[in-house]
JSON list of C-alpha atoms in Angstrom, two decimals:
[
{"chain": "K", "resi": 71, "resn": "UNK", "atom": "CA", "xyz": [35.68, 50.50, 105.42]},
{"chain": "K", "resi": 72, "resn": "UNK", "atom": "CA", "xyz": [35.38, 48.57, 108.46]},
{"chain": "K", "resi": 73, "resn": "UNK", "atom": "CA", "xyz": [36.76, 49.85, 111.78]},
{"chain": "K", "resi": 74, "resn": "UNK", "atom": "CA", "xyz": [37.40, 48.72, 115.47]},
{"chain": "K", "resi": 75, "resn": "UNK", "atom": "CA", "xyz": [35.25, 51.50, 116.33]},
{"chain": "K", "resi": 76, "resn": "UNK", "atom": "CA", "xyz": [32.70, 51.01, 113.87]},
{"chain": "K", "resi": 77, "resn": "UNK", "atom": "CA", "xyz": [32.25, 46.85, 114.28]},
{"chain": "K", "resi": 78, "resn": "UNK", "atom": "CA", "xyz": [29.52, 45.78, 116.27]},
{"chain": "K", "resi": 79, "resn": "UNK", "atom": "CA", "xyz": [28.56, 41.80, 116.96]},
{"chain": "K", "resi": 80, "resn": "UNK", "atom": "CA", "xyz": [25.09, 43.10, 116.65]},
{"chain": "K", "resi": 81, "resn": "UNK", "atom": "CA", "xyz": [25.43, 43.32, 113.01]},
{"chain": "K", "resi": 82, "resn": "UNK", "atom": "CA", "xyz": [26.07, 39.72, 112.36]},
{"chain": "K", "resi": 83, "resn": "UNK", "atom": "CA", "xyz": [22.92, 37.72, 112.90]},
{"chain": "K", "resi": 84, "resn": "UNK", "atom": "CA", "xyz": [23.49, 33.90, 115.77]},
{"chain": "K", "resi": 85, "resn": "UNK", "atom": "CA", "xyz": [25.46, 31.26, 114.06]},
{"chain": "K", "resi": 86, "resn": "UNK", "atom": "CA", "xyz": [23.80, 28.88, 111.02]},
{"chain": "K", "resi": 87, "resn": "UNK", "atom": "CA", "xyz": [23.58, 25.27, 111.60]},
{"chain": "K", "resi": 88, "resn": "UNK", "atom": "CA", "xyz": [26.71, 25.40, 108.64]},
{"chain": "K", "resi": 89, "resn": "UNK", "atom": "CA", "xyz": [28.69, 27.63, 111.25]},
{"chain": "K", "resi": 90, "resn": "UNK", "atom": "CA", "xyz": [28.25, 25.54, 114.06]},
{"chain": "K", "resi": 91, "resn": "UNK", "atom": "CA", "xyz": [29.36, 22.28, 112.07]},
{"chain": "K", "resi": 92, "resn": "UNK", "atom": "CA", "xyz": [32.14, 24.40, 110.85]},
{"chain": "K", "resi": 93, "resn": "UNK", "atom": "CA", "xyz": [30.76, 23.69, 107.11]},
{"chain": "K", "resi": 94, "resn": "UNK", "atom": "CA", "xyz": [31.70, 26.42, 105.51]},
{"chain": "K", "resi": 95, "resn": "UNK", "atom": "CA", "xyz": [29.32, 26.59, 102.51]},
{"chain": "K", "resi": 96, "resn": "UNK", "atom": "CA", "xyz": [27.16, 29.08, 102.08]},
{"chain": "K", "resi": 97, "resn": "UNK", "atom": "CA", "xyz": [23.85, 29.46, 100.55]},
{"chain": "K", "resi": 98, "resn": "UNK", "atom": "CA", "xyz": [24.30, 33.58, 99.98]},
{"chain": "K", "resi": 99, "resn": "UNK", "atom": "CA", "xyz": [27.09, 36.12, 99.52]},
{"chain": "K", "resi": 100, "resn": "UNK", "atom": "CA", "xyz": [25.49, 38.10, 102.18]},
{"chain": "K", "resi": 101, "resn": "UNK", "atom": "CA", "xyz": [26.30, 34.91, 104.39]},
{"chain": "K", "resi": 102, "resn": "UNK", "atom": "CA", "xyz": [29.74, 34.55, 103.19]},
{"chain": "K", "resi": 103, "resn": "UNK", "atom": "CA", "xyz": [30.49, 37.96, 103.42]},
{"chain": "K", "resi": 104, "resn": "UNK", "atom": "CA", "xyz": [29.48, 38.54, 107.42]},
{"chain": "K", "resi": 105, "resn": "UNK", "atom": "CA", "xyz": [31.70, 35.34, 107.60]},
{"chain": "K", "resi": 106, "resn": "UNK", "atom": "CA", "xyz": [34.63, 37.02, 106.18]},
{"chain": "K", "resi": 107, "resn": "UNK", "atom": "CA", "xyz": [34.34, 40.25, 108.02]},
{"chain": "K", "resi": 108, "resn": "UNK", "atom": "CA", "xyz": [34.01, 38.88, 111.12]},
{"chain": "K", "resi": 109, "resn": "UNK", "atom": "CA", "xyz": [36.98, 36.50, 110.57]},
{"chain": "K", "resi": 110, "resn": "UNK", "atom": "CA", "xyz": [38.66, 39.61, 109.52]},
{"chain": "K", "resi": 111, "resn": "UNK", "atom": "CA", "xyz": [37.64, 41.54, 112.68]},
{"chain": "K", "resi": 112, "resn": "UNK", "atom": "CA", "xyz": [38.40, 38.96, 115.37]},
{"chain": "K", "resi": 113, "resn": "UNK", "atom": "CA", "xyz": [42.05, 38.32, 113.73]},
{"chain": "K", "resi": 114, "resn": "UNK", "atom": "CA", "xyz": [42.40, 42.16, 113.74]},
{"chain": "K", "resi": 115, "resn": "UNK", "atom": "CA", "xyz": [41.27, 41.95, 117.63]},
{"chain": "K", "resi": 116, "resn": "UNK", "atom": "CA", "xyz": [43.99, 39.40, 118.23]},
{"chain": "K", "resi": 117, "resn": "UNK", "atom": "CA", "xyz": [46.73, 41.10, 116.42]},
{"chain": "K", "resi": 118, "resn": "UNK", "atom": "CA", "xyz": [45.78, 44.35, 118.64]},
{"chain": "K", "resi": 119, "resn": "UNK", "atom": "CA", "xyz": [45.66, 42.69, 121.87]},
{"chain": "K", "resi": 120, "resn": "UNK", "atom": "CA", "xyz": [49.11, 41.85, 121.10]},
{"chain": "K", "resi": 121, "resn": "UNK", "atom": "CA", "xyz": [50.68, 45.21, 120.28]},
{"chain": "K", "resi": 122, "resn": "UNK", "atom": "CA", "xyz": [52.73, 46.04, 123.11]},
{"chain": "K", "resi": 123, "resn": "UNK", "atom": "CA", "xyz": [51.67, 49.86, 124.69]},
{"chain": "K", "resi": 124, "resn": "UNK", "atom": "CA", "xyz": [53.71, 52.29, 123.24]},
{"chain": "K", "resi": 125, "resn": "UNK", "atom": "CA", "xyz": [55.04, 49.95, 120.24]},
{"chain": "K", "resi": 126, "resn": "UNK", "atom": "CA", "xyz": [54.94, 51.64, 116.87]},
{"chain": "K", "resi": 127, "resn": "UNK", "atom": "CA", "xyz": [53.67, 49.62, 113.30]},
{"chain": "K", "resi": 128, "resn": "UNK", "atom": "CA", "xyz": [55.21, 49.51, 109.84]},
{"chain": "K", "resi": 129, "resn": "UNK", "atom": "CA", "xyz": [52.19, 50.29, 107.46]},
{"chain": "K", "resi": 130, "resn": "UNK", "atom": "CA", "xyz": [52.29, 48.62, 104.32]},
{"chain": "K", "resi": 131, "resn": "UNK", "atom": "CA", "xyz": [49.48, 50.40, 101.33]},
{"chain": "K", "resi": 132, "resn": "UNK", "atom": "CA", "xyz": [49.62, 48.64, 98.15]},
{"chain": "K", "resi": 133, "resn": "UNK", "atom": "CA", "xyz": [47.49, 48.34, 95.08]},
{"chain": "K", "resi": 134, "resn": "UNK", "atom": "CA", "xyz": [47.80, 45.84, 91.97]},
{"chain": "K", "resi": 135, "resn": "UNK", "atom": "CA", "xyz": [45.77, 44.62, 89.30]},
{"chain": "K", "resi": 136, "resn": "UNK", "atom": "CA", "xyz": [44.45, 40.78, 89.26]},
{"chain": "K", "resi": 137, "resn": "UNK", "atom": "CA", "xyz": [44.91, 39.11, 85.77]},
{"chain": "K", "resi": 138, "resn": "UNK", "atom": "CA", "xyz": [41.18, 40.01, 85.11]},
{"chain": "K", "resi": 139, "resn": "UNK", "atom": "CA", "xyz": [42.13, 43.10, 85.41]},
{"chain": "K", "resi": 140, "resn": "UNK", "atom": "CA", "xyz": [40.64, 44.03, 88.61]},
{"chain": "K", "resi": 141, "resn": "UNK", "atom": "CA", "xyz": [42.73, 46.67, 91.12]},
{"chain": "K", "resi": 142, "resn": "UNK", "atom": "CA", "xyz": [42.80, 46.20, 94.85]},
{"chain": "K", "resi": 143, "resn": "UNK", "atom": "CA", "xyz": [44.11, 48.46, 97.47]},
{"chain": "K", "resi": 144, "resn": "UNK", "atom": "CA", "xyz": [45.33, 46.54, 100.51]},
{"chain": "K", "resi": 145, "resn": "UNK", "atom": "CA", "xyz": [46.71, 48.08, 103.81]},
{"chain": "K", "resi": 146, "resn": "UNK", "atom": "CA", "xyz": [48.55, 45.96, 106.43]},
{"chain": "K", "resi": 147, "resn": "UNK", "atom": "CA", "xyz": [50.25, 46.73, 109.66]},
{"chain": "K", "resi": 148, "resn": "UNK", "atom": "CA", "xyz": [53.36, 44.75, 110.71]},
{"chain": "K", "resi": 149, "resn": "UNK", "atom": "CA", "xyz": [54.52, 45.30, 114.26]},
{"chain": "K", "resi": 150, "resn": "UNK", "atom": "CA", "xyz": [57.37, 42.89, 116.47]},
{"chain": "K", "resi": 151, "resn": "UNK", "atom": "CA", "xyz": [55.54, 41.58, 119.62]},
{"chain": "K", "resi": 152, "resn": "UNK", "atom": "CA", "xyz": [56.48, 41.22, 123.23]},
{"chain": "K", "resi": 153, "resn": "UNK", "atom": "CA", "xyz": [57.76, 37.71, 122.60]},
{"chain": "K", "resi": 154, "resn": "UNK", "atom": "CA", "xyz": [59.77, 38.76, 119.37]},
{"chain": "K", "resi": 155, "resn": "UNK", "atom": "CA", "xyz": [57.36, 37.42, 116.91]},
{"chain": "K", "resi": 156, "resn": "UNK", "atom": "CA", "xyz": [56.62, 39.50, 113.90]},
{"chain": "K", "resi": 157, "resn": "UNK", "atom": "CA", "xyz": [52.85, 40.35, 113.66]},
{"chain": "K", "resi": 158, "resn": "UNK", "atom": "CA", "xyz": [50.97, 41.38, 110.69]},
{"chain": "K", "resi": 159, "resn": "UNK", "atom": "CA", "xyz": [46.94, 42.77, 110.70]},
{"chain": "K", "resi": 160, "resn": "UNK", "atom": "CA", "xyz": [44.73, 43.16, 107.82]},
{"chain": "K", "resi": 161, "resn": "UNK", "atom": "CA", "xyz": [43.74, 46.59, 108.29]},
{"chain": "K", "resi": 162, "resn": "UNK", "atom": "CA", "xyz": [42.02, 47.58, 105.02]},
{"chain": "K", "resi": 163, "resn": "UNK", "atom": "CA", "xyz": [40.97, 46.03, 101.54]},
{"chain": "K", "resi": 164, "resn": "UNK", "atom": "CA", "xyz": [38.87, 47.24, 98.70]},
{"chain": "K", "resi": 165, "resn": "UNK", "atom": "CA", "xyz": [38.82, 46.55, 94.89]},
{"chain": "K", "resi": 166, "resn": "UNK", "atom": "CA", "xyz": [39.26, 49.84, 93.06]},
{"chain": "K", "resi": 167, "resn": "UNK", "atom": "CA", "xyz": [36.77, 51.11, 90.26]},
{"chain": "K", "resi": 168, "resn": "UNK", "atom": "CA", "xyz": [39.13, 53.20, 88.69]},
{"chain": "K", "resi": 169, "resn": "UNK", "atom": "CA", "xyz": [37.72, 56.52, 89.88]},
{"chain": "K", "resi": 170, "resn": "UNK", "atom": "CA", "xyz": [40.17, 56.55, 93.06]},
{"chain": "K", "resi": 171, "resn": "UNK", "atom": "CA", "xyz": [41.96, 59.70, 92.83]},
{"chain": "K", "resi": 172, "resn": "UNK", "atom": "CA", "xyz": [45.42, 60.20, 95.02]},
{"chain": "K", "resi": 173, "resn": "UNK", "atom": "CA", "xyz": [43.10, 62.28, 97.58]},
{"chain": "K", "resi": 174, "resn": "UNK", "atom": "CA", "xyz": [40.69, 59.47, 97.43]},
{"chain": "K", "resi": 175, "resn": "UNK", "atom": "CA", "xyz": [43.30, 56.89, 98.25]},
{"chain": "K", "resi": 176, "resn": "UNK", "atom": "CA", "xyz": [45.04, 59.40, 100.87]},
{"chain": "K", "resi": 177, "resn": "UNK", "atom": "CA", "xyz": [42.10, 59.63, 102.93]},
{"chain": "K", "resi": 178, "resn": "UNK", "atom": "CA", "xyz": [41.28, 56.18, 102.42]},
{"chain": "K", "resi": 179, "resn": "UNK", "atom": "CA", "xyz": [44.43, 55.57, 104.83]},
{"chain": "K", "resi": 180, "resn": "UNK", "atom": "CA", "xyz": [43.75, 58.55, 107.44]},
{"chain": "K", "resi": 181, "resn": "UNK", "atom": "CA", "xyz": [40.46, 56.96, 107.77]},
{"chain": "K", "resi": 182, "resn": "UNK", "atom": "CA", "xyz": [42.04, 53.39, 108.30]},
{"chain": "K", "resi": 183, "resn": "UNK", "atom": "CA", "xyz": [44.45, 54.39, 110.77]},
{"chain": "K", "resi": 184, "resn": "UNK", "atom": "CA", "xyz": [42.45, 56.94, 112.57]},
{"chain": "K", "resi": 185, "resn": "UNK", "atom": "CA", "xyz": [39.64, 54.39, 112.68]},
{"chain": "K", "resi": 186, "resn": "UNK", "atom": "CA", "xyz": [41.89, 51.90, 114.23]},
{"chain": "K", "resi": 187, "resn": "UNK", "atom": "CA", "xyz": [43.21, 54.39, 116.56]},
{"chain": "K", "resi": 188, "resn": "UNK", "atom": "CA", "xyz": [46.98, 53.71, 115.28]},
{"chain": "K", "resi": 189, "resn": "UNK", "atom": "CA", "xyz": [47.63, 57.17, 113.34]},
{"chain": "K", "resi": 190, "resn": "UNK", "atom": "CA", "xyz": [49.88, 57.88, 116.29]},
{"chain": "K", "resi": 191, "resn": "UNK", "atom": "CA", "xyz": [51.65, 54.92, 116.55]},
{"chain": "K", "resi": 192, "resn": "UNK", "atom": "CA", "xyz": [52.97, 54.19, 112.70]},
{"chain": "K", "resi": 193, "resn": "UNK", "atom": "CA", "xyz": [56.75, 54.09, 112.39]},
{"chain": "K", "resi": 194, "resn": "UNK", "atom": "CA", "xyz": [57.02, 53.54, 108.73]},
{"chain": "K", "resi": 195, "resn": "UNK", "atom": "CA", "xyz": [54.73, 53.85, 105.84]},
{"chain": "K", "resi": 196, "resn": "UNK", "atom": "CA", "xyz": [56.04, 51.40, 102.94]},
{"chain": "K", "resi": 197, "resn": "UNK", "atom": "CA", "xyz": [54.04, 52.42, 99.50]},
{"chain": "K", "resi": 198, "resn": "UNK", "atom": "CA", "xyz": [54.34, 50.24, 97.24]},
{"chain": "K", "resi": 199, "resn": "UNK", "atom": "CA", "xyz": [54.21, 51.01, 93.34]},
{"chain": "K", "resi": 200, "resn": "UNK", "atom": "CA", "xyz": [51.00, 52.05, 91.65]},
{"chain": "K", "resi": 201, "resn": "UNK", "atom": "CA", "xyz": [50.52, 54.60, 89.30]},
{"chain": "K", "resi": 202, "resn": "UNK", "atom": "CA", "xyz": [49.08, 57.15, 91.57]},
{"chain": "K", "resi": 203, "resn": "UNK", "atom": "CA", "xyz": [51.28, 55.98, 94.66]},
{"chain": "K", "resi": 204, "resn": "UNK", "atom": "CA", "xyz": [53.59, 59.39, 94.14]},
{"chain": "K", "resi": 205, "resn": "UNK", "atom": "CA", "xyz": [50.63, 61.19, 94.09]},
{"chain": "K", "resi": 206, "resn": "UNK", "atom": "CA", "xyz": [49.08, 59.81, 97.22]},
{"chain": "K", "resi": 207, "resn": "UNK", "atom": "CA", "xyz": [51.74, 60.71, 99.27]},
{"chain": "K", "resi": 208, "resn": "UNK", "atom": "CA", "xyz": [51.75, 64.51, 98.00]},
{"chain": "K", "resi": 209, "resn": "UNK", "atom": "CA", "xyz": [48.33, 64.17, 99.08]},
{"chain": "K", "resi": 210, "resn": "UNK", "atom": "CA", "xyz": [49.10, 62.92, 102.42]},
{"chain": "K", "resi": 211, "resn": "UNK", "atom": "CA", "xyz": [51.33, 65.99, 102.75]},
{"chain": "K", "resi": 212, "resn": "UNK", "atom": "CA", "xyz": [49.01, 68.79, 101.40]},
{"chain": "K", "resi": 213, "resn": "UNK", "atom": "CA", "xyz": [46.11, 67.32, 103.58]},
{"chain": "K", "resi": 214, "resn": "UNK", "atom": "CA", "xyz": [48.91, 67.78, 106.73]},
{"chain": "K", "resi": 215, "resn": "UNK", "atom": "CA", "xyz": [47.96, 64.36, 107.63]},
{"chain": "K", "resi": 216, "resn": "UNK", "atom": "CA", "xyz": [48.01, 64.16, 111.54]},
{"chain": "K", "resi": 217, "resn": "UNK", "atom": "CA", "xyz": [51.01, 61.37, 111.03]},
{"chain": "K", "resi": 218, "resn": "UNK", "atom": "CA", "xyz": [54.02, 61.72, 113.58]},
{"chain": "K", "resi": 219, "resn": "UNK", "atom": "CA", "xyz": [56.55, 63.89, 112.40]},
{"chain": "K", "resi": 220, "resn": "UNK", "atom": "CA", "xyz": [59.36, 61.66, 112.52]},
{"chain": "K", "resi": 221, "resn": "UNK", "atom": "CA", "xyz": [57.57, 59.01, 110.29]},
{"chain": "K", "resi": 222, "resn": "UNK", "atom": "CA", "xyz": [59.50, 57.41, 107.56]},
{"chain": "K", "resi": 223, "resn": "UNK", "atom": "CA", "xyz": [58.01, 57.60, 103.86]},
{"chain": "K", "resi": 224, "resn": "UNK", "atom": "CA", "xyz": [59.79, 54.53, 101.53]},
{"chain": "K", "resi": 225, "resn": "UNK", "atom": "CA", "xyz": [58.50, 53.77, 98.20]},
{"chain": "K", "resi": 226, "resn": "UNK", "atom": "CA", "xyz": [59.71, 50.28, 97.05]},
{"chain": "K", "resi": 227, "resn": "UNK", "atom": "CA", "xyz": [60.00, 49.24, 93.49]},
{"chain": "K", "resi": 228, "resn": "UNK", "atom": "CA", "xyz": [59.18, 46.05, 92.68]},
{"chain": "K", "resi": 229, "resn": "UNK", "atom": "CA", "xyz": [61.85, 44.09, 91.74]},
{"chain": "K", "resi": 230, "resn": "UNK", "atom": "CA", "xyz": [60.01, 43.32, 88.20]},
{"chain": "K", "resi": 231, "resn": "UNK", "atom": "CA", "xyz": [59.80, 46.91, 87.81]},
{"chain": "K", "resi": 232, "resn": "UNK", "atom": "CA", "xyz": [63.88, 46.90, 88.11]},
{"chain": "K", "resi": 233, "resn": "UNK", "atom": "CA", "xyz": [64.55, 43.59, 85.92]}
]
């Protein structure tokens, strides 16, 4: 899991000629991964620099399956900046292999929040449906996760689940 505290620019090689030209064609998967990780980190830094001092974030935690039956987990942060513009930041993204249990999922959430230094700035946690989501919320409570005591936890059904 990439976090602000763990990231170092030294982990990336210097820009290749393709990057300098703006050509996103990569000769290897590693180069493409480095480009994506670096881009996500830069966008995270921009978003966090716009987070007003003392402001809180709403966190969305979502699991879904692709048409190819691959499952994914994403954690995003949402906040209003000083210009009243809604901001969104990708905090974590992972392909799931099916071995993840609710305790692992709760730990991934807490590591993401603490890694970005925002565990005490959470306003609300919106947990979108996942077959293990209610167990995740129970696991957070059992772990006595260091979240603010006044945090609102919201489980939202998908519209297709309601229809």
